[in-house]
PDB file of C-alpha atoms and ligand atoms in Angstrom:
ATOM      1  CA  MET L  29     109.341  92.574  84.638  1.00 51.00           C
ATOM      2  CA  LEU L  30     111.344  92.113  87.906  1.00 53.00           C
ATOM      3  CA  ASN L  31     109.680  93.546  90.903  1.00 53.00           C
ATOM      4  CA  SER L  32     113.283  93.776  92.601  1.00 65.00           C
ATOM      5  CA  THR L  33     112.854  97.473  93.681  1.00 75.00           C
ATOM      6  CA  LEU L  34     109.512  96.670  95.689  1.00 83.00           C
ATOM      7  CA  GLN L  35     109.676  98.076  99.325  1.00 83.00           C
ATOM      8  CA  PRO L  36     109.931  95.069 101.808  1.00 91.00           C
ATOM      9  CA  LEU L  37     106.585  95.005 103.912  1.00 98.00           C
ATOM     10  CA  SER L  38     106.098  93.483 107.456  1.00 98.00           C
ATOM     11  CA  ILE L  39     102.796  91.981 108.134  1.00 98.00           C
ATOM     12  CA  LEU L  40     101.499  90.737 111.283  1.00 99.00           C
ATOM     13  CA  ALA L  41      99.131  87.602 110.974  1.00 99.00           C
ATOM     14  CA  LEU L  42      97.015  87.356 114.146  1.00 99.00           C
ATOM     15  CA  HIS L  43      95.189  84.489 115.287  1.00 99.00           C
ATOM     16  CA  GLY L  44      92.362  84.440 117.844  1.00 99.00           C
ATOM     17  CA  PRO L  45      90.948  82.069 120.155  1.00 98.00           C
ATOM     18  CA  ASN L  46      91.011  78.100 119.693  1.00 97.00           C
ATOM     19  CA  LEU L  47      92.745  78.205 116.458  1.00 98.00           C
ATOM     20  CA  ASN L  48      95.622  76.668 118.008  1.00 97.00           C
ATOM     21  CA  LEU L  49      93.547  73.597 117.749  1.00 96.00           C
ATOM     22  CA  LEU L  50      93.324  73.611 114.167  1.00 97.00           C
ATOM     23  CA  GLY L  51      93.942  70.149 112.440  1.00 95.00           C
ATOM     24  CA  GLN L  52      93.329  68.440 115.605  1.00 89.00           C
ATOM     25  CA  ARG L  53      89.477  68.678 115.815  1.00 80.00           C
ATOM     26  CA  GLU L  54      86.575  69.751 113.597  1.00 81.00           C
ATOM     27  CA  PRO L  55      88.368  69.285 110.252  1.00 86.00           C
ATOM     28  CA  GLY L  56      84.959  69.270 108.403  1.00 89.00           C
ATOM     29  CA  ILE L  57      84.349  73.170 109.252  1.00 92.00           C
ATOM     30  CA  TYR L  58      88.027  74.233 109.565  1.00 94.00           C
ATOM     31  CA  GLY L  59      90.114  71.882 107.652  1.00 92.00           C
ATOM     32  CA  SER L  60      92.910  69.501 108.279  1.00 95.00           C
ATOM     33  CA  LEU L  61      95.886  72.078 108.137  1.00 97.00           C
ATOM     34  CA  THR L  62      97.421  72.968 111.564  1.00 98.00           C
ATOM     35  CA  LEU L  63      98.156  76.475 112.495  1.00 98.00           C
ATOM     36  CA  ALA L  64     101.683  75.860 111.877  1.00 98.00           C
ATOM     37  CA  GLU L  65     101.103  74.867 108.485  1.00 98.00           C
ATOM     38  CA  ILE L  66      98.927  77.663 107.744  1.00 98.00           C
ATOM     39  CA  ASN L  67     101.535  80.095 108.991  1.00 98.00           C
ATOM     40  CA  ARG L  68     104.326  78.373 106.860  1.00 98.00           C
ATOM     41  CA  LEU L  69     101.900  78.848 103.562  1.00 98.00           C
ATOM     42  CA  LEU L  70     101.474  82.646 104.890  1.00 98.00           C
ATOM     43  CA  GLU L  71     105.314  82.963 104.919  1.00 98.00           C
ATOM     44  CA  GLU L  72     105.994  81.338 101.598  1.00 98.00           C
ATOM     45  CA  GLU L  73     102.933  83.550  99.942  1.00 98.00           C
ATOM     46  CA  GLY L  74     104.697  86.475 101.704  1.00 98.00           C
ATOM     47  CA  PHE L  75     107.976  85.765 100.123  1.00 98.00           C
ATOM     48  CA  LYS L  76     106.430  85.737  96.507  1.00 98.00           C
ATOM     49  CA  LEU L  77     104.710  89.160  97.463  1.00 98.00           C
ATOM     50  CA  GLN L  78     107.937  90.258  98.977  1.00 97.00           C
ATOM     51  CA  ALA L  79     106.537  90.770 102.457  1.00 98.00           C
ATOM     52  CA  LYS L  80     107.778  89.125 105.367  1.00 98.00           C
ATOM     53  CA  VAL L  81     104.564  87.738 107.608  1.00 98.00           C
ATOM     54  CA  PHE L  82     104.919  87.251 111.290  1.00 98.00           C
ATOM     55  CA  SER L  83     102.466  85.023 112.939  1.00 98.00           C
ATOM     56  CA  MET L  84     101.066  85.272 116.471  1.00 98.00           C
ATOM     57  CA  GLN L  85      98.105  83.379 118.138  1.00 99.00           C
ATOM     58  CA  SER L  86      96.441  83.953 121.465  1.00 99.00           C
ATOM     59  CA  ASN L  87      93.377  82.749 123.251  1.00 98.00           C
ATOM     60  CA  HIS L  88      93.210  85.679 125.447  1.00 99.00           C
ATOM     61  CA  GLU L  89      91.558  89.204 124.356  1.00 99.00           C
ATOM     62  CA  GLY L  90      94.101  91.309 126.241  1.00 99.00           C
ATOM     63  CA  ILE L  91      96.966  89.748 124.849  1.00 99.00           C
ATOM     64  CA  LEU L  92      95.698  90.217 121.464  1.00 99.00           C
ATOM     65  CA  VAL L  93      94.927  93.966 122.362  1.00 99.00           C
ATOM     66  CA  ASP L  94      98.332  94.504 123.312  1.00 99.00           C
ATOM     67  CA  THR L  95      99.907  92.812 120.301  1.00 99.00           C
ATOM     68  CA  ILE L  96      97.975  95.021 118.213  1.00 99.00           C
ATOM     69  CA  HIS L  97      99.213  98.009 119.918  1.00 98.00           C
ATOM     70  CA  GLY L  98     102.682  96.686 119.599  1.00 98.00           C
ATOM     71  CA  ALA L  99     102.229  96.595 115.899  1.00 98.00           C
ATOM     72  CA  PHE L 100     102.254 100.277 115.533  1.00 98.00           C
ATOM     73  CA  GLY L 101     105.469 101.259 113.875  1.00 97.00           C
ATOM     74  CA  GLN L 102     106.347  97.605 113.556  1.00 98.00           C
ATOM     75  CA  TYR L 103     104.263  96.401 110.798  1.00 98.00           C
ATOM     76  CA  GLN L 104     102.526  98.122 107.877  1.00 98.00           C
ATOM     77  CA  GLY L 105      99.276  95.972 108.096  1.00 99.00           C
ATOM     78  CA  ILE L 106      97.526  93.348 109.799  1.00 99.00           C
ATOM     79  CA  LEU L 107      95.779  90.099 108.708  1.00 99.00           C
ATOM     80  CA  ILE L 108      93.627  88.773 111.480  1.00 99.00           C
ATOM     81  CA  ASN L 109      91.059  85.837 112.067  1.00 99.00           C
ATOM     82  CA  ALA L 110      89.796  87.055 115.309  1.00 99.00           C
ATOM     83  CA  GLY L 111      87.905  83.798 115.948  1.00 98.00           C
ATOM     84  CA  ALA L 112      84.977  84.044 118.425  1.00 98.00           C
ATOM     85  CA  TYR L 113      86.119  87.743 119.249  1.00 99.00           C
ATOM     86  CA  THR L 114      85.152  88.712 115.909  1.00 99.00           C
ATOM     87  CA  HIS L 115      81.460  88.452 117.205  1.00 99.00           C
ATOM     88  CA  THR L 116      82.083  89.937 120.640  1.00 99.00           C
ATOM     89  CA  SER L 117      84.987  92.207 120.988  1.00 99.00           C
ATOM     90  CA  VAL L 118      84.779  95.731 120.887  1.00 99.00           C
ATOM     91  CA  ALA L 119      88.192  96.204 122.520  1.00 99.00           C
ATOM     92  CA  LEU L 120      89.727  94.411 119.463  1.00 99.00           C
ATOM     93  CA  ARG L 121      87.956  96.598 117.233  1.00 99.00           C
ATOM     94  CA  ASP L 122      88.960  99.740 119.268  1.00 99.00           C
ATOM     95  CA  ALA L 123      92.579  98.514 118.832  1.00 99.00           C
ATOM     96  CA  ILE L 124      92.488  98.223 115.335  1.00 99.00           C
ATOM     97  CA  ALA L 125      90.878 101.389 114.907  1.00 98.00           C
ATOM     98  CA  ALA L 126      93.525 103.293 117.410  1.00 98.00           C
ATOM     99  CA  VAL L 127      96.802 101.797 115.716  1.00 98.00           C
ATOM    100  CA  ASN L 128      95.254 102.668 112.088  1.00 98.00           C
ATOM    101  CA  LEU L 129      97.033  99.975 110.224  1.00 98.00           C
ATOM    102  CA  PRO L 130      95.419  98.659 107.223  1.00 99.00           C
ATOM    103  CA  THR L 131      93.686  95.345 108.301  1.00 99.00           C
ATOM    104  CA  VAL L 132      92.195  92.475 106.340  1.00 99.00           C
ATOM    105  CA  GLU L 133      89.739  89.955 108.409  1.00 99.00           C
ATOM    106  CA  VAL L 134      89.827  86.506 107.236  1.00 99.00           C
ATOM    107  CA  HIS L 135      87.817  83.505 108.167  1.00 98.00           C
ATOM    108  CA  LEU L 136      88.172  79.783 107.195  1.00 98.00           C
ATOM    109  CA  SER L 137      84.520  79.246 107.365  1.00 97.00           C
ATOM    110  CA  ASN L 138      81.777  81.481 105.835  1.00 98.00           C
ATOM    111  CA  ILE L 139      80.366  83.108 108.871  1.00 98.00           C
ATOM    112  CA  TYR L 140      77.103  84.013 107.021  1.00 98.00           C
ATOM    113  CA  ARG L 141      76.021  80.591 106.305  1.00 98.00           C
ATOM    114  CA  ARG L 142      76.511  79.829 109.969  1.00 98.00           C
ATOM    115  CA  GLU L 143      74.422  80.601 113.157  1.00 98.00           C
ATOM    116  CA  ASP L 144      73.343  84.085 113.276  1.00 98.00           C
ATOM    117  CA  PHE L 145      75.581  85.066 115.942  1.00 98.00           C
ATOM    118  CA  ARG L 146      78.285  84.729 113.681  1.00 98.00           C
ATOM    119  CA  HIS L 147      76.814  87.087 111.081  1.00 98.00           C
ATOM    120  CA  HIS L 148      77.878  90.248 113.014  1.00 99.00           C
ATOM    121  CA  SER L 149      81.561  91.221 112.999  1.00 99.00           C
ATOM    122  CA  TYR L 150      82.950  93.978 115.152  1.00 99.00           C
ATOM    123  CA  ILE L 151      86.099  93.912 113.202  1.00 98.00           C
ATOM    124  CA  ALA L 152      84.608  94.445 109.857  1.00 98.00           C
ATOM    125  CA  PRO L 153      83.756  98.121 110.013  1.00 98.00           C
ATOM    126  CA  VAL L 154      87.585  98.842 110.810  1.00 99.00           C
ATOM    127  CA  ALA L 155      89.089  96.504 108.433  1.00 99.00           C
ATOM    128  CA  ILE L 156      89.789  97.417 104.739  1.00 98.00           C
ATOM    129  CA  GLY L 157      87.928  94.114 103.611  1.00 98.00           C
ATOM    130  CA  GLN L 158      86.856  90.776 104.697  1.00 99.00           C
ATOM    131  CA  ILE L 159      87.451  87.339 103.223  1.00 98.00           C
ATOM    132  CA  SER L 160      85.510  84.291 104.573  1.00 98.00           C
ATOM    133  CA  GLY L 161      84.780  81.098 103.511  1.00 98.00           C
ATOM    134  CA  PHE L 162      87.549  79.827 101.638  1.00 98.00           C
ATOM    135  CA  GLY L 163      89.481  77.605 104.040  1.00 97.00           C
ATOM    136  CA  VAL L 164      93.125  78.379 104.212  1.00 98.00           C
ATOM    137  CA  GLN L 165      92.797  80.164 100.673  1.00 98.00           C
ATOM    138  CA  SER L 166      91.004  82.775 102.872  1.00 98.00           C
ATOM    139  CA  TYR L 167      94.178  83.700 104.512  1.00 98.00           C
ATOM    140  CA  LEU L 168      96.217  83.704 101.024  1.00 98.00           C
ATOM    141  CA  LEU L 169      93.496  85.665  99.490  1.00 99.00           C
ATOM    142  CA  GLY L 170      93.603  88.294 102.538  1.00 99.00           C
ATOM    143  CA  LEU L 171      97.394  88.445 102.432  1.00 99.00           C
ATOM    144  CA  GLN L 172      97.543  89.363  98.441  1.00 98.00           C
ATOM    145  CA  ALA L 173      94.515  91.723  98.939  1.00 98.00           C
ATOM    146  CA  LEU L 174      96.537  93.423 101.962  1.00 98.00           C
ATOM    147  CA  VAL L 175      99.860  93.608 100.210  1.00 98.00           C
ATOM    148  CA  ASN L 176      98.041  94.944  97.020  1.00 98.00           C
ATOM    149  CA  HIS L 177      96.484  97.543  99.074  1.00 98.00           C
ATOM    150  CA  LEU L 178      99.596  98.635 100.728  1.00 98.00           C
ATOM    151  CA  ARG L 179     101.652  98.883  97.899  1.00 98.00           C
ATOM    152  CA  SER L 180      98.781 101.028  96.392  1.00 97.00           C
ATOM    153  CA  ILE L 181      98.667 103.721  98.840  1.00 95.00           C
TER     154      ILE L 181
HETATM  155  O1  LIG I  28      85.766  80.426 110.285  1.00 60.58           O
HETATM  156  C1  LIG I  28      86.448  81.190 111.109  1.00 60.58           C
HETATM  157  O2  LIG I  28      87.769  81.297 110.604  1.00 60.58           O
HETATM  158  C2  LIG I  28      86.283  81.506 112.557  1.00 60.58           C
HETATM  159  O3  LIG I  28      86.901  82.777 112.907  1.00 60.58           O
HETATM  160  C3  LIG I  28      86.599  80.115 113.403  1.00 60.58           C
HETATM  161  C4  LIG I  28      86.101  80.590 114.732  1.00 60.58           C
HETATM  162  C5  LIG I  28      84.636  81.159 114.995  1.00 60.58           C
HETATM  163  O4  LIG I  28      84.317  81.248 116.207  1.00 60.58           O
HETATM  164  C6  LIG I  28      84.158  82.168 114.063  1.00 60.58           C
HETATM  165  O5  LIG I  28      82.729  82.248 114.012  1.00 60.58           O
HETATM  166  C7  LIG I  28      84.933  81.722 112.596  1.00 60.58           C
HETATM  167  C8  LIG I  28      86.554  79.379 115.560  1.00 60.58           C
HETATM  168  C9  LIG I  28      87.909  78.956 115.563  1.00 60.58           C
HETATM  169  C10 LIG I  28      87.853  77.519 116.305  1.00 60.58           C
HETATM  170  O6  LIG I  28      88.830  76.879 115.741  1.00 60.58           O
HETATM  171  C11 LIG I  28      88.819  75.586 116.103  1.00 60.58           C
HETATM  172  C12 LIG I  28      89.924  74.773 115.317  1.00 60.58           C
HETATM  173  C13 LIG I  28      89.752  73.292 115.549  1.00 60.58           C
HETATM  174  C14 LIG I  28      88.786  72.748 116.324  1.00 60.58           C
HETATM  175  C15 LIG I  28      87.950  73.549 117.364  1.00 60.58           C
HETATM  176  C16 LIG I  28      87.794  74.896 116.918  1.00 60.58           C
END
């Protein structure tokens, strides 16, 4: 059966610090795709799911907080790889809790197989779920999970 009656969704994909360097350094940990390539794959996956994906990256915590605030009323859900701010930022966690938009946390690497300081996420308790360790597939699986969640509420 065609899904032609599905409500179109708008999803914000947020990328945190240093993720603009993807594809240029450390391909062994983070893969060889650039952020632009990941964003294009997210758009394509979104198209299949009838969801429009808007991507944004910043190295600045306050800009990410402002972007999360601005998401309220504009997007139905947030897909976030907060990078190193995952492990440090109460401000990002509070912003996600404040806008109360369903949020999925993703990581390219498996943060639990890495240094101890990466094992704790401030985002996880305010996210509906977390996907970690599958490279670019973490983003695509996260988007699928977020859209499925939004269509089920
Ligand atoms: O695995 C992930 O997706 C991380 O969120 C990536 C963060 C790291 O701090 C988290 O613990 C796990 C780091 C992103 C840095 O990205 C780079 C990309 C290319 C070259 C250097 C860094």
